[in-house]
XYZ file of N, CA and C in Angstrom:
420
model
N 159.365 60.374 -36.788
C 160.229 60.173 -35.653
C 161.689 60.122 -36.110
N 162.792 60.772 -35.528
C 164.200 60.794 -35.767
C 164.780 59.757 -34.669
N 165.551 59.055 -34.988
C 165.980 57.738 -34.312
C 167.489 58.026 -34.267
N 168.393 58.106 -33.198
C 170.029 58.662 -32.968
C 170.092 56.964 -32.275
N 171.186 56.755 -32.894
C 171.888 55.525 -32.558
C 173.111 55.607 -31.684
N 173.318 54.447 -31.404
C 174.529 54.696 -30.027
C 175.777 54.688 -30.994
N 176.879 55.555 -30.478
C 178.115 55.183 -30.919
C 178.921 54.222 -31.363
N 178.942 53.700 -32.311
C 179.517 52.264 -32.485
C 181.161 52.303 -33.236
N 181.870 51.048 -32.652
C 183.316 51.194 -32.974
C 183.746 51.498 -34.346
N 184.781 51.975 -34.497
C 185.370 52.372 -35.967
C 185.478 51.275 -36.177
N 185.243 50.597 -37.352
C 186.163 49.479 -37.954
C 187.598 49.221 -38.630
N 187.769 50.648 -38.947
C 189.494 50.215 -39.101
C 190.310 50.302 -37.921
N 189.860 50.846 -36.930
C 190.530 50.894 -35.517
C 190.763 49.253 -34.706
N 189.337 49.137 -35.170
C 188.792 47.502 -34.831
C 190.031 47.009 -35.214
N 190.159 47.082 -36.861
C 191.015 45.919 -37.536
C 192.446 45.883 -37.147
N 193.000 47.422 -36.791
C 194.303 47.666 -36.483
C 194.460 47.670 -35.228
N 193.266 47.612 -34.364
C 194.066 47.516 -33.137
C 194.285 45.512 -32.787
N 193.431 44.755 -33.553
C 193.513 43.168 -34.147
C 194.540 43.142 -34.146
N 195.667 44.114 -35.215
C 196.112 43.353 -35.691
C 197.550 43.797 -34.951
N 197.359 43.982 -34.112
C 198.553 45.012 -33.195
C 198.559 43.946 -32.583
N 197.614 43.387 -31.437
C 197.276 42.430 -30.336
C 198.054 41.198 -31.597
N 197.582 40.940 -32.205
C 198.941 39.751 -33.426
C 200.257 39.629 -33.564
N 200.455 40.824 -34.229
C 202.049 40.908 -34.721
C 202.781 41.448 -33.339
N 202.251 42.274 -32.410
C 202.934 42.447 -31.303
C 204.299 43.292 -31.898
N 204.654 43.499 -33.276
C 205.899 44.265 -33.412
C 205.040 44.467 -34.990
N 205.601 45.590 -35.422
C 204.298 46.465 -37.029
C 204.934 47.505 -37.135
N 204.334 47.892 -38.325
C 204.835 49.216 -38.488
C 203.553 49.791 -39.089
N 203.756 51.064 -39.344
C 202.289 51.317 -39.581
C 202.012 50.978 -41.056
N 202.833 50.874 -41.883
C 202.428 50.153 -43.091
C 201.808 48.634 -42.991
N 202.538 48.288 -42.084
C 201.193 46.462 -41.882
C 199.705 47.238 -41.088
N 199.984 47.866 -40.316
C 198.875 48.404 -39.989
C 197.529 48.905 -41.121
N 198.194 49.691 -42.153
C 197.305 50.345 -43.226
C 196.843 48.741 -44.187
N 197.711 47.818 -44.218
C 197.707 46.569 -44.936
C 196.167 46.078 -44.190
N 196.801 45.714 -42.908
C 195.462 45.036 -42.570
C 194.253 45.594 -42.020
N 194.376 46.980 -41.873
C 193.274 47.583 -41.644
C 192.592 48.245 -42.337
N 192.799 48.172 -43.311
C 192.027 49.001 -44.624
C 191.996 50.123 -44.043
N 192.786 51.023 -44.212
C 192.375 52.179 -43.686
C 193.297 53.229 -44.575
N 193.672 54.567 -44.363
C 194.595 55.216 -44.832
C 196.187 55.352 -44.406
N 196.887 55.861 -44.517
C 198.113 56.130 -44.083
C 198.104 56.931 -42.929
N 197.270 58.301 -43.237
C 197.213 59.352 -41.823
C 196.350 59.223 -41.351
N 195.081 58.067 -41.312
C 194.368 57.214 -40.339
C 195.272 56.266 -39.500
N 196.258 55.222 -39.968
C 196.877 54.927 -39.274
C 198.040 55.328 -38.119
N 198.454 56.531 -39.100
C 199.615 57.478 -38.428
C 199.034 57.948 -37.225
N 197.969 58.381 -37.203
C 197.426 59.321 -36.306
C 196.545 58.660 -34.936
N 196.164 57.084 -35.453
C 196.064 56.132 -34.544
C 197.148 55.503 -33.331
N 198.425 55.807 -34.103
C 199.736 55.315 -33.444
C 200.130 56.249 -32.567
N 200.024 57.610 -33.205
C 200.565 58.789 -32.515
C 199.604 59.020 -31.238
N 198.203 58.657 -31.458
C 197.544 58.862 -29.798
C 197.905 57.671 -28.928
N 197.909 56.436 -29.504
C 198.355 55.524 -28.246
C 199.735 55.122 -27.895
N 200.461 55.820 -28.863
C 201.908 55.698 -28.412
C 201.800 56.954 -26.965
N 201.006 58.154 -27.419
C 201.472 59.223 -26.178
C 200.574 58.368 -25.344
N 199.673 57.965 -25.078
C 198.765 56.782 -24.032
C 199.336 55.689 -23.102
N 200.558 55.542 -23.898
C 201.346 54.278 -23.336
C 201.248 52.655 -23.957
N 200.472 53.051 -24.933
C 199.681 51.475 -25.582
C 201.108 51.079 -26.076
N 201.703 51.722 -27.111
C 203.318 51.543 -27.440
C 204.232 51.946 -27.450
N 205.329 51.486 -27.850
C 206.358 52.497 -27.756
C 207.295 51.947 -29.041
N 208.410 52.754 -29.231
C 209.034 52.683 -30.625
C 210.145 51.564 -30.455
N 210.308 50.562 -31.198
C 211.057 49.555 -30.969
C 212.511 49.895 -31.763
N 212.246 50.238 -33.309
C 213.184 50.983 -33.789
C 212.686 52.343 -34.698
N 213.853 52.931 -34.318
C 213.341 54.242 -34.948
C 213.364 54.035 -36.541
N 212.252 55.393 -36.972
C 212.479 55.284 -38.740
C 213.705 55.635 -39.249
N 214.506 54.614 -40.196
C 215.551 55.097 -41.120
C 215.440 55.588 -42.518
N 215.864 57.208 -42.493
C 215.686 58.109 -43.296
C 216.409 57.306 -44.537
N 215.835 57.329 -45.695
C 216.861 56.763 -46.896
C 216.871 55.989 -46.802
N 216.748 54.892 -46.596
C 216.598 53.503 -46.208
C 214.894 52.548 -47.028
N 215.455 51.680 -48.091
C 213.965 51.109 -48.187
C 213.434 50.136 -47.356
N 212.232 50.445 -46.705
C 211.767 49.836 -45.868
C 212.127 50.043 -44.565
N 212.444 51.239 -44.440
C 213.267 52.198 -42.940
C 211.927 52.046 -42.396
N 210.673 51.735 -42.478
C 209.435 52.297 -41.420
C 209.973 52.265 -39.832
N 209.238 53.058 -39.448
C 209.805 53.099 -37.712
C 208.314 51.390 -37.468
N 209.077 51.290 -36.155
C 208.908 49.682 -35.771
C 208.523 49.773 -34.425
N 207.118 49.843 -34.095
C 206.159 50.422 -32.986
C 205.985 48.362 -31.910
N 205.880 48.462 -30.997
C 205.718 47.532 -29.844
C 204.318 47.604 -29.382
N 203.465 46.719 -29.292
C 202.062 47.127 -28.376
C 203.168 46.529 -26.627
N 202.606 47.482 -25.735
C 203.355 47.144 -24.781
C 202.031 46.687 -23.829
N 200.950 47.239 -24.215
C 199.833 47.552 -23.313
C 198.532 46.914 -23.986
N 198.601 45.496 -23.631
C 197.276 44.730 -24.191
C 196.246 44.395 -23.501
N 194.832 45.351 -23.336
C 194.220 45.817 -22.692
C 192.806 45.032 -22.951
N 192.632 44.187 -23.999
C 191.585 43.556 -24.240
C 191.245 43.304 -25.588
N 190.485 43.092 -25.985
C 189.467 42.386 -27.648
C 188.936 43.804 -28.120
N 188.538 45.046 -27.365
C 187.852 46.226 -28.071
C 189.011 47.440 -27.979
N 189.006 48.359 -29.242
C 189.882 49.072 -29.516
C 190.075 49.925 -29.246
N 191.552 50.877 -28.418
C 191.073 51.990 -27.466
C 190.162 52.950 -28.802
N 189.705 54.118 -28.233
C 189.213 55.168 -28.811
C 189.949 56.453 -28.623
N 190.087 56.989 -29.715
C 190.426 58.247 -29.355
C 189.353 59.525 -29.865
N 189.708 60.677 -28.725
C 188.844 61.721 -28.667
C 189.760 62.800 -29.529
N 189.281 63.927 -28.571
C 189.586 65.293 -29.119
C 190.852 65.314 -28.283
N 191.322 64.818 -26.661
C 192.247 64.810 -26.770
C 192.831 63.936 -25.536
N 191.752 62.856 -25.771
C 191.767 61.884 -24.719
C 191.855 60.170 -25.956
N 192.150 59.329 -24.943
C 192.175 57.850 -25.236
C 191.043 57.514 -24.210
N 190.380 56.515 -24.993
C 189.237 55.754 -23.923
C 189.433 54.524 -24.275
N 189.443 54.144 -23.242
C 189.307 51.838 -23.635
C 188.211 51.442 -22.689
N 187.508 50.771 -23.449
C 186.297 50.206 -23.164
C 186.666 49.179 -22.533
N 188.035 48.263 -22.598
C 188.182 47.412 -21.789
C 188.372 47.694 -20.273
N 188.950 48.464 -20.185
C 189.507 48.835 -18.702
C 188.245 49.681 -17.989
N 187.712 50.749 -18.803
C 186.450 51.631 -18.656
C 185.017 51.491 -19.321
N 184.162 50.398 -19.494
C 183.384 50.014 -19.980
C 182.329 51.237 -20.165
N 182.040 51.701 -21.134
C 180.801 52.844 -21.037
C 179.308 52.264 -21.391
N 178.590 52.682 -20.693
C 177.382 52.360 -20.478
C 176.237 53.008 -21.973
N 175.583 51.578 -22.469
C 175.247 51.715 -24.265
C 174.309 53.165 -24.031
N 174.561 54.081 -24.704
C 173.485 54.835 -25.309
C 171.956 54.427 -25.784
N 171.249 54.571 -24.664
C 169.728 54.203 -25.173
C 169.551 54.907 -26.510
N 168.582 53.976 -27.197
C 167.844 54.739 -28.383
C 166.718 55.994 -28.231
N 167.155 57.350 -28.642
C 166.608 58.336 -28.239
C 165.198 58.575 -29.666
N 163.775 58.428 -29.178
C 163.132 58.867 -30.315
C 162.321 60.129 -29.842
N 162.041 60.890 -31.259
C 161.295 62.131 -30.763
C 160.809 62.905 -32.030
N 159.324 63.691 -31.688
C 158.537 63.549 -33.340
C 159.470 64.616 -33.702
N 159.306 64.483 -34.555
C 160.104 65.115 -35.759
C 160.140 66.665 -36.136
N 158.766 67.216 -35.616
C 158.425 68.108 -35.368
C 159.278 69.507 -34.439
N 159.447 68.703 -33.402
C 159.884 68.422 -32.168
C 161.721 68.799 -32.212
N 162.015 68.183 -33.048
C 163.464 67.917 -33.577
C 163.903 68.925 -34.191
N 162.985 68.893 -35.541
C 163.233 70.238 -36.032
C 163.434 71.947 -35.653
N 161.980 71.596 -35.066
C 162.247 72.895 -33.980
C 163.314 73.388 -33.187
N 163.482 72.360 -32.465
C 165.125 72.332 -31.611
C 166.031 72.968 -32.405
N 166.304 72.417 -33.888
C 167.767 72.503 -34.500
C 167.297 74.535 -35.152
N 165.820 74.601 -35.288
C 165.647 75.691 -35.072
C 166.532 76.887 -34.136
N 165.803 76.592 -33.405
C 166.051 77.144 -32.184
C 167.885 77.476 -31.978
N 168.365 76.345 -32.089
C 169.970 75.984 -32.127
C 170.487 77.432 -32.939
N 170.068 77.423 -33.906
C 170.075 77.802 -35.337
C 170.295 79.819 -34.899
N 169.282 80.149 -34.238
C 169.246 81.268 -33.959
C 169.538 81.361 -32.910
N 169.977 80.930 -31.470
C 171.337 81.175 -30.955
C 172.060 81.435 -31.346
N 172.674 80.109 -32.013
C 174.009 80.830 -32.786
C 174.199 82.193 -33.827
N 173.235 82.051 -33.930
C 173.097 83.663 -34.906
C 173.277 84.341 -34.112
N 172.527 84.608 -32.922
C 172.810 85.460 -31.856
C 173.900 85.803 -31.154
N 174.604 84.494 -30.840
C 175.809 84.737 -30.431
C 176.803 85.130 -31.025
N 176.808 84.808 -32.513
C 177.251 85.098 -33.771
C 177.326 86.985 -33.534
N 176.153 87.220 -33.316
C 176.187 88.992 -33.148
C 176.686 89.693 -32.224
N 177.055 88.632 -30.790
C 177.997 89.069 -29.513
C 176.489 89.204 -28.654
N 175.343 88.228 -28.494
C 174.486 88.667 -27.766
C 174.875 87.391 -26.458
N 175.096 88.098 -25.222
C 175.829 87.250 -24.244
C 174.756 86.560 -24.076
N 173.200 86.662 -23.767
C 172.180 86.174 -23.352
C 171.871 84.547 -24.333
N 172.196 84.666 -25.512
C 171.922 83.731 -26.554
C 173.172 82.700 -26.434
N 174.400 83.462 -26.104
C 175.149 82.242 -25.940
C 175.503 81.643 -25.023
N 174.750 82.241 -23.615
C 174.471 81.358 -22.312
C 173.468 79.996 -22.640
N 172.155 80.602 -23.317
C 171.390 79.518 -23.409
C 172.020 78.188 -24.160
N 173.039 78.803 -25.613
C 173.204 77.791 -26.485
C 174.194 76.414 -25.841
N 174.617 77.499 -24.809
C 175.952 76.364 -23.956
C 175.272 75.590 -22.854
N 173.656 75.966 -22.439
C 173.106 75.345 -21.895
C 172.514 74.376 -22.509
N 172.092 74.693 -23.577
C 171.321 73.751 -24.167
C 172.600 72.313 -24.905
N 173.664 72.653 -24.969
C 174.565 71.770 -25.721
C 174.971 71.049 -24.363
């Protein structure tokens, strides 16, 4: 049996969006501090909820300057769970609660076959066969 689990929160998102709801004024270097995370994990966390509205820039970065980091505001404190970001959306579970992903089981057999199947669609469509890549967009 193959067992798919529900989506569960990032934890450095967890930690940085903590630690946002705290300091209320950061930069993304306290951010990478307390969230264990990377630099362009954090960068790229700021850059979706700044365009979201979560913050906005308190002072800008000074070029040449040590310790110029730009100086981000949470303006928008939305709850205890951390927004999410997509492909090219923000989701907050606080405001939009999503409903848990049941645990999906199924024999294995079963599974395999499928990813089969998957497998040669895409080959198909891969070859320009319109018929194969109707099904594959049905089936996804």
């Amino acid at each position: 049996m193959v067992q798919r689990a529900p989506m569960r929160e990032h934890k450095g998102r967890a930690r940085m969006w903590q630690s946002m709801r705290v300091l209320r004024r950061f930069t993304v270097a306290d951010l990478v501090a307390a969230g264990e995370v990377g630099t362009s994990a954090a960068t790229k966390y700021v850059r979706y909820l700044r365009q979201a509205g979560y913050l906005r820039v308190a002072q800008p970065k000074r070029e040449g300057v040590t310790g110029g980091h730009a100086v981000y505001v949470l303006v928008r404190d939305t709850g205890p769970h951390a927004p999410r970001i997509g492909n090219s959306a923000v989701r907050d579970p606080n405001v939009e609660p999503t409903a848990p992903v049941p645990m999906v089981t199924i024999p294995r057999a079963e599974y395999e076959r499928a990813l089969r199947v998957i497998g040669y669609c895409e080959r198909l469509r891969a070859a320009g066969d319109a018929e194969a890549a109707r099904v594959l967009e049905a089936v996804r």
